[in-house]
Short mmCIF file of C-alpha atoms and ligand atoms in Angstrom, two decimals:
data_model
loop_
_atom_site.label_atom_id
_atom_site.label_comp_id
_atom_site.label_asym_id
_atom_site.label_seq_id
_atom_site.Cartn_x
_atom_site.Cartn_y
_atom_site.Cartn_z
CA MET E 1150 0.00 0.00 0.00
CA ALA E 1151 2.80 2.45 0.93
CA PHE E 1152 4.44 1.91 -2.48
CA THR E 1153 1.10 2.49 -4.33
CA VAL E 1154 0.60 5.69 -2.35
CA PHE E 1155 4.12 6.83 -3.23
CA ILE E 1156 3.63 6.17 -6.97
CA LEU E 1157 0.20 7.86 -7.03
CA GLN E 1158 1.54 10.88 -5.20
CA LEU E 1159 4.48 11.15 -7.61
CA ALA E 1160 2.10 10.99 -10.60
CA VAL E 1161 -0.13 13.67 -9.09
CA ARG E 1162 2.87 15.91 -8.42
CA ILE E 1163 4.07 15.57 -12.01
CA LEU E 1164 0.59 16.30 -13.41
CA SER E 1165 0.12 19.33 -11.17
CA PHE E 1166 3.53 20.79 -12.06
CA PRO E 1167 2.02 23.64 -14.19
CA LEU E 1168 -0.04 24.79 -11.19
CA TYR E 1169 3.01 24.66 -8.91
CA LEU E 1170 4.87 26.75 -11.49
CA LEU E 1171 2.09 29.38 -11.42
CA LYS E 1172 2.28 29.32 -7.61
CA PHE E 1173 6.05 29.74 -7.74
CA LEU E 1174 5.58 32.76 -10.03
CA GLY E 1175 3.16 34.24 -7.49
CA LEU E 1176 0.18 34.08 -9.89
CA TRP E 1177 -1.79 31.13 -8.55
CA ASN E 1178 -2.73 32.62 -5.17
CA GLN E 1179 -4.52 35.57 -6.76
CA ILE E 1180 -6.49 33.28 -9.07
CA SER E 1181 -7.46 30.76 -6.39
CA LYS E 1182 -8.45 33.37 -3.77
CA LYS E 1183 -10.83 34.90 -6.34
CA TRP E 1184 -12.42 31.76 -7.73
CA PHE E 1185 -12.68 29.81 -4.45
CA PRO E 1186 -15.67 31.76 -3.00
CA TYR E 1187 -17.66 31.08 -6.22
CA TYR E 1188 -16.82 27.40 -5.94
CA MET E 1189 -17.72 27.34 -2.22
CA MET E 1190 -21.11 28.92 -2.96
CA LYS E 1191 -21.99 25.91 -5.15
CA PHE E 1192 -20.20 23.29 -3.04
CA SER E 1193 -21.78 24.46 0.24
CA ALA E 1194 -25.30 24.02 -1.10
CA THR E 1195 -24.56 20.37 -1.94
CA TYR E 1196 -22.55 19.76 1.25
CA ASN E 1197 -25.27 21.32 3.44
CA GLY E 1198 -27.86 19.13 1.75
CA GLN E 1199 -25.86 16.00 2.55
CA MET E 1200 -24.82 17.15 6.05
CA ALA E 1201 -28.06 18.88 7.12
CA GLY E 1202 -28.96 16.19 9.69
CA LYS E 1203 -25.56 16.29 11.37
CA LYS E 1204 -25.41 20.10 11.36
CA GLN E 1205 -28.92 20.37 12.83
CA GLU E 1206 -28.09 17.83 15.54
CA LEU E 1207 -24.80 19.46 16.49
CA PHE E 1208 -25.89 23.09 16.30
CA SER E 1209 -29.06 22.39 18.33
CA LYS E 1210 -26.65 22.35 21.34
CA LEU E 1211 -25.31 25.87 20.68
CA GLN E 1212 -27.94 27.61 22.78
CA ASP E 1213 -26.91 25.55 25.87
CA PHE E 1214 -23.78 27.71 26.01
CA ALA E 1215 -25.54 31.10 26.04
CA GLY E 1216 -24.52 33.46 28.86
CA PRO E 1217 -26.84 34.58 31.70
CA SER E 1218 -28.68 37.05 29.40
CA GLY E 1219 -29.79 34.09 27.23
CA LYS E 1220 -28.25 35.73 24.15
CA LEU E 1221 -25.60 33.65 22.48
CA SER E 1222 -22.45 35.37 21.22
CA LEU E 1223 -20.91 33.29 18.44
CA LEU E 1224 -17.66 33.64 16.54
CA GLU E 1225 -17.44 31.74 13.26
CA VAL E 1226 -13.83 31.20 12.19
CA SER E 1227 -13.50 30.90 8.40
CA SER E 1228 -17.13 31.76 7.84
CA GLY E 1229 -16.76 31.44 4.05
CA THR E 1230 -20.10 32.18 2.37
CA GLY E 1231 -22.06 32.05 5.67
CA THR E 1232 -23.42 28.61 4.90
CA ASN E 1233 -23.95 27.75 8.58
CA PHE E 1234 -26.10 30.79 9.44
CA LYS E 1235 -29.43 29.04 8.96
CA PHE E 1236 -28.51 26.54 11.70
CA TYR E 1237 -27.87 29.21 14.35
CA PRO E 1238 -30.50 30.02 17.01
CA PRO E 1239 -32.65 33.18 16.69
CA GLY E 1240 -31.15 36.32 18.20
CA CYS E 1241 -27.63 34.88 18.13
CA ARG E 1242 -24.93 37.61 17.88
CA VAL E 1243 -22.54 36.57 15.12
CA THR E 1244 -18.98 37.74 14.40
CA CYS E 1245 -17.24 36.29 11.35
CA VAL E 1246 -13.55 35.86 10.61
CA ASP E 1247 -12.02 34.78 7.31
CA PRO E 1248 -8.63 35.63 5.78
CA ASN E 1249 -10.09 35.79 2.25
CA PRO E 1250 -11.81 39.17 1.70
CA ASN E 1251 -13.37 37.88 -1.53
CA PHE E 1252 -15.94 36.00 0.57
CA GLU E 1253 -17.46 39.27 1.77
CA LYS E 1254 -20.13 39.72 -0.91
CA PHE E 1255 -21.34 36.11 -0.48
CA LEU E 1256 -21.29 36.49 3.30
CA PHE E 1257 -23.40 39.66 3.18
CA LYS E 1258 -25.93 37.92 0.91
CA SER E 1259 -26.26 35.15 3.54
CA ILE E 1260 -26.62 37.77 6.29
CA ALA E 1261 -29.48 39.40 4.35
CA GLU E 1262 -31.17 35.99 4.01
CA ASN E 1263 -30.84 35.16 7.72
CA ARG E 1264 -32.71 37.92 9.49
CA HIS E 1265 -33.08 35.78 12.64
CA LEU E 1266 -29.42 36.56 13.48
CA GLN E 1267 -27.83 39.70 14.85
CA PHE E 1268 -24.76 40.20 12.70
CA GLU E 1269 -21.94 42.12 14.43
CA ARG E 1270 -18.86 42.30 12.18
CA PHE E 1271 -16.72 40.62 9.55
CA LEU E 1272 -12.98 40.57 10.26
CA VAL E 1273 -10.45 39.73 7.58
CA ALA E 1274 -7.93 37.71 9.59
CA PRO E 1275 -6.40 34.24 9.79
CA GLY E 1276 -7.62 31.92 12.53
CA GLU E 1277 -4.08 31.86 13.92
CA ASN E 1278 -4.24 35.56 14.79
CA MET E 1279 -7.65 36.97 15.72
CA HIS E 1280 -6.24 39.80 17.87
CA GLN E 1281 -9.30 41.99 17.07
CA VAL E 1282 -11.39 39.61 19.21
CA ALA E 1283 -10.98 40.18 22.96
CA ASP E 1284 -9.95 37.44 25.42
CA SER E 1285 -12.84 35.41 26.94
CA SER E 1286 -15.40 37.41 24.94
CA VAL E 1287 -17.54 34.80 23.14
CA ASP E 1288 -19.80 31.94 24.25
CA VAL E 1289 -19.11 29.69 21.28
CA VAL E 1290 -16.72 29.40 18.35
CA VAL E 1291 -17.78 27.46 15.25
CA CYS E 1292 -15.56 25.96 12.53
CA THR E 1293 -16.69 23.76 9.67
CA THR E 1294 -14.15 22.35 7.19
CA VAL E 1295 -11.46 24.72 8.38
CA LEU E 1296 -8.77 22.71 10.18
CA CYS E 1297 -8.00 21.20 6.77
CA SER E 1298 -6.95 24.64 5.52
CA VAL E 1299 -5.32 26.60 8.34
CA GLU E 1300 -1.54 26.79 8.30
CA ASN E 1301 -1.09 26.08 12.00
CA GLN E 1302 -3.83 24.08 13.72
CA GLU E 1303 -2.24 24.32 17.19
CA GLN E 1304 -2.01 28.12 17.01
CA MET E 1305 -5.58 28.43 15.75
CA LEU E 1306 -6.89 26.26 18.59
CA ARG E 1307 -4.90 28.37 21.07
CA GLU E 1308 -6.65 31.44 19.64
CA VAL E 1309 -10.03 29.69 19.95
CA CYS E 1310 -9.32 28.97 23.64
CA ARG E 1311 -8.21 32.57 24.18
CA VAL E 1312 -11.41 34.16 22.82
CA LEU E 1313 -13.81 31.67 24.49
CA ARG E 1314 -15.18 32.57 27.91
CA PRO E 1315 -14.56 29.93 30.60
CA GLY E 1316 -17.23 27.27 30.09
CA GLY E 1317 -17.72 28.33 26.45
CA ALA E 1318 -17.53 25.77 23.64
CA PHE E 1319 -15.85 25.14 20.31
CA PHE E 1320 -18.09 23.39 17.74
CA PHE E 1321 -16.46 21.68 14.77
CA ILE E 1322 -17.23 19.56 11.70
CA GLU E 1323 -14.06 18.62 9.81
CA HIS E 1324 -13.12 16.28 7.00
CA VAL E 1325 -10.01 14.25 7.85
CA ALA E 1326 -7.67 11.49 6.68
CA ASP E 1327 -9.18 8.04 6.22
CA GLU E 1328 -7.61 4.97 7.83
CA HIS E 1329 -4.27 4.30 6.14
CA SER E 1330 -5.20 0.72 5.20
CA THR E 1331 -8.14 1.85 3.01
CA TRP E 1332 -8.33 2.49 -0.75
CA ASN E 1333 -9.95 5.82 0.05
CA TYR E 1334 -6.75 6.92 1.82
CA CYS E 1335 -4.91 5.94 -1.36
CA TRP E 1336 -7.15 8.34 -3.31
CA GLN E 1337 -6.69 11.04 -0.71
CA VAL E 1338 -3.08 11.26 -1.85
CA VAL E 1339 -4.31 13.37 -4.79
CA GLU E 1340 -3.66 15.97 -2.09
CA PRO E 1341 -0.81 17.88 -3.82
CA ALA E 1342 -3.13 18.85 -6.69
CA TRP E 1343 -6.21 19.17 -4.49
CA TYR E 1344 -4.32 21.52 -2.16
CA LEU E 1345 -3.61 23.93 -5.01
CA VAL E 1346 -7.03 23.79 -6.67
CA PHE E 1347 -9.01 24.08 -3.43
CA ASP E 1348 -7.20 26.99 -1.85
CA GLY E 1349 -4.83 25.20 0.52
CA CYS E 1350 -7.10 22.34 1.64
CA TYR E 1351 -5.33 19.16 2.88
CA LEU E 1352 -7.15 15.83 2.61
CA THR E 1353 -4.95 13.75 4.90
CA ARG E 1354 -4.85 15.78 8.09
CA GLU E 1355 -5.54 13.90 11.31
CA SER E 1356 -7.19 16.93 12.85
CA TRP E 1357 -8.66 14.98 15.78
CA LYS E 1358 -5.11 14.73 17.19
CA ALA E 1359 -4.76 18.52 17.36
CA LEU E 1360 -8.18 18.72 19.05
CA GLU E 1361 -7.15 16.09 21.59
CA ARG E 1362 -3.91 17.96 22.33
CA ALA E 1363 -5.56 21.39 22.70
CA SER E 1364 -6.20 22.65 26.21
CA PHE E 1365 -9.96 22.09 26.42
CA SER E 1366 -11.41 20.70 29.66
CA LYS E 1367 -13.82 18.35 27.83
CA LEU E 1368 -13.90 16.99 24.27
CA LYS E 1369 -16.88 15.24 22.64
CA LEU E 1370 -15.64 13.97 19.28
CA GLN E 1371 -17.09 11.40 16.90
CA HIS E 1372 -15.64 9.87 13.73
CA ILE E 1373 -18.27 9.55 11.00
CA GLN E 1374 -18.48 8.71 7.29
CA PRO E 1375 -21.37 10.82 5.98
CA PRO E 1376 -22.70 9.76 2.56
CA LEU E 1377 -21.02 12.57 0.60
CA SER E 1378 -20.82 12.15 -3.16
CA CYS E 1379 -17.11 13.08 -3.05
CA LYS E 1380 -15.61 9.99 -1.40
CA VAL E 1381 -12.25 11.52 -0.46
CA LEU E 1382 -14.14 14.00 1.75
CA ARG E 1383 -16.21 11.36 3.55
CA PRO E 1384 -14.14 10.71 6.68
CA HIS E 1385 -15.18 13.37 9.18
CA VAL E 1386 -14.86 14.25 12.83
CA TYR E 1387 -17.50 16.36 14.51
CA GLY E 1388 -18.47 17.43 17.98
CA TYR E 1389 -17.62 20.11 20.50
CA ALA E 1390 -15.00 20.96 23.10
CA VAL E 1391 -15.53 22.95 26.27
CA LYS E 1392 -12.98 25.45 27.61
C1 SAM O 2156 -13.45 24.76 2.79
S1 SAM O 2156 -13.63 26.44 3.22
C2 SAM O 2156 -14.87 26.34 4.49
C3 SAM O 2156 -15.69 27.59 4.62
C4 SAM O 2156 -16.86 27.48 5.60
N1 SAM O 2156 -16.39 27.27 6.95
C5 SAM O 2156 -17.84 26.41 5.19
O1 SAM O 2156 -18.09 25.48 5.96
O2 SAM O 2156 -18.39 26.51 4.07
C6 SAM O 2156 -12.14 26.78 4.09
C7 SAM O 2156 -12.11 28.17 4.67
O3 SAM O 2156 -10.93 28.32 5.44
C8 SAM O 2156 -10.43 29.63 5.22
N2 SAM O 2156 -9.01 29.66 5.61
C9 SAM O 2156 -7.92 29.35 4.88
N3 SAM O 2156 -6.80 29.56 5.61
C10 SAM O 2156 -7.20 30.00 6.81
C11 SAM O 2156 -6.53 30.41 7.99
N4 SAM O 2156 -5.21 30.37 8.10
N5 SAM O 2156 -7.28 30.84 9.03
C12 SAM O 2156 -8.61 30.86 8.95
N6 SAM O 2156 -9.30 30.50 7.87
C13 SAM O 2156 -8.61 30.06 6.81
C14 SAM O 2156 -10.74 29.90 3.75
O4 SAM O 2156 -10.69 31.27 3.42
C15 SAM O 2156 -12.12 29.30 3.64
O5 SAM O 2156 -13.12 30.20 4.03
#
């Protein structure tokens, strides 16, 4: 299996050489940052359709973490097009962070369509450095399909812990590496090309390990294989962690 993986990966690297050349010349980033929000708009509709049950189940727990006023303050890291808004409880105060400013027009469209939320602000920042958000200032942080893309998972999770109030929670749904003995893992090694086309997304990250290492007091994490049409994205972890 290891040899097959090596050969496949080599083939993928050779085929994706033109894209790596564009990246080396500094041209690819501009292209991918512009086209990715359009792609996410289409992809999210399909993904939400296939994940609706899981999202509804998980996000139904959000309100349990509201402060004494009953109003939930929520920070969504890498909010993308705002695809999760419809799952948030009425009156929820939402702050969004994403390093790609090209998501803004899609995000504002979602805000206009989700009048049950109280939108606060959109910050253009990486998850690893959200210094505009004060320490212990939010009840919950949400991330969906984000740990696959951040440069430094440990640093992002440290930032999540910093901004959460004590007793607040981090909700996550993430696609991850499949078991190494499976054929699906073999296909996940298309990663070098995938990474470039899908704006820095890794398919073979074992993100549950970073969640287990982070300094949360409690972690509820489940491995699932939702019936997504794109098989390499099927292995997921989802759940929540309490500060
Ligand atoms: C696959 S998209 C997911 C978007 C959205 N969370 C969703 O579920 O549709 C990955 C997101 O991660 C963002 N991203 C990439 N690098 C990041 C970083 N270092 N910190 C925070 N977000 C990042 C991208 O801009 C993009 O919005």
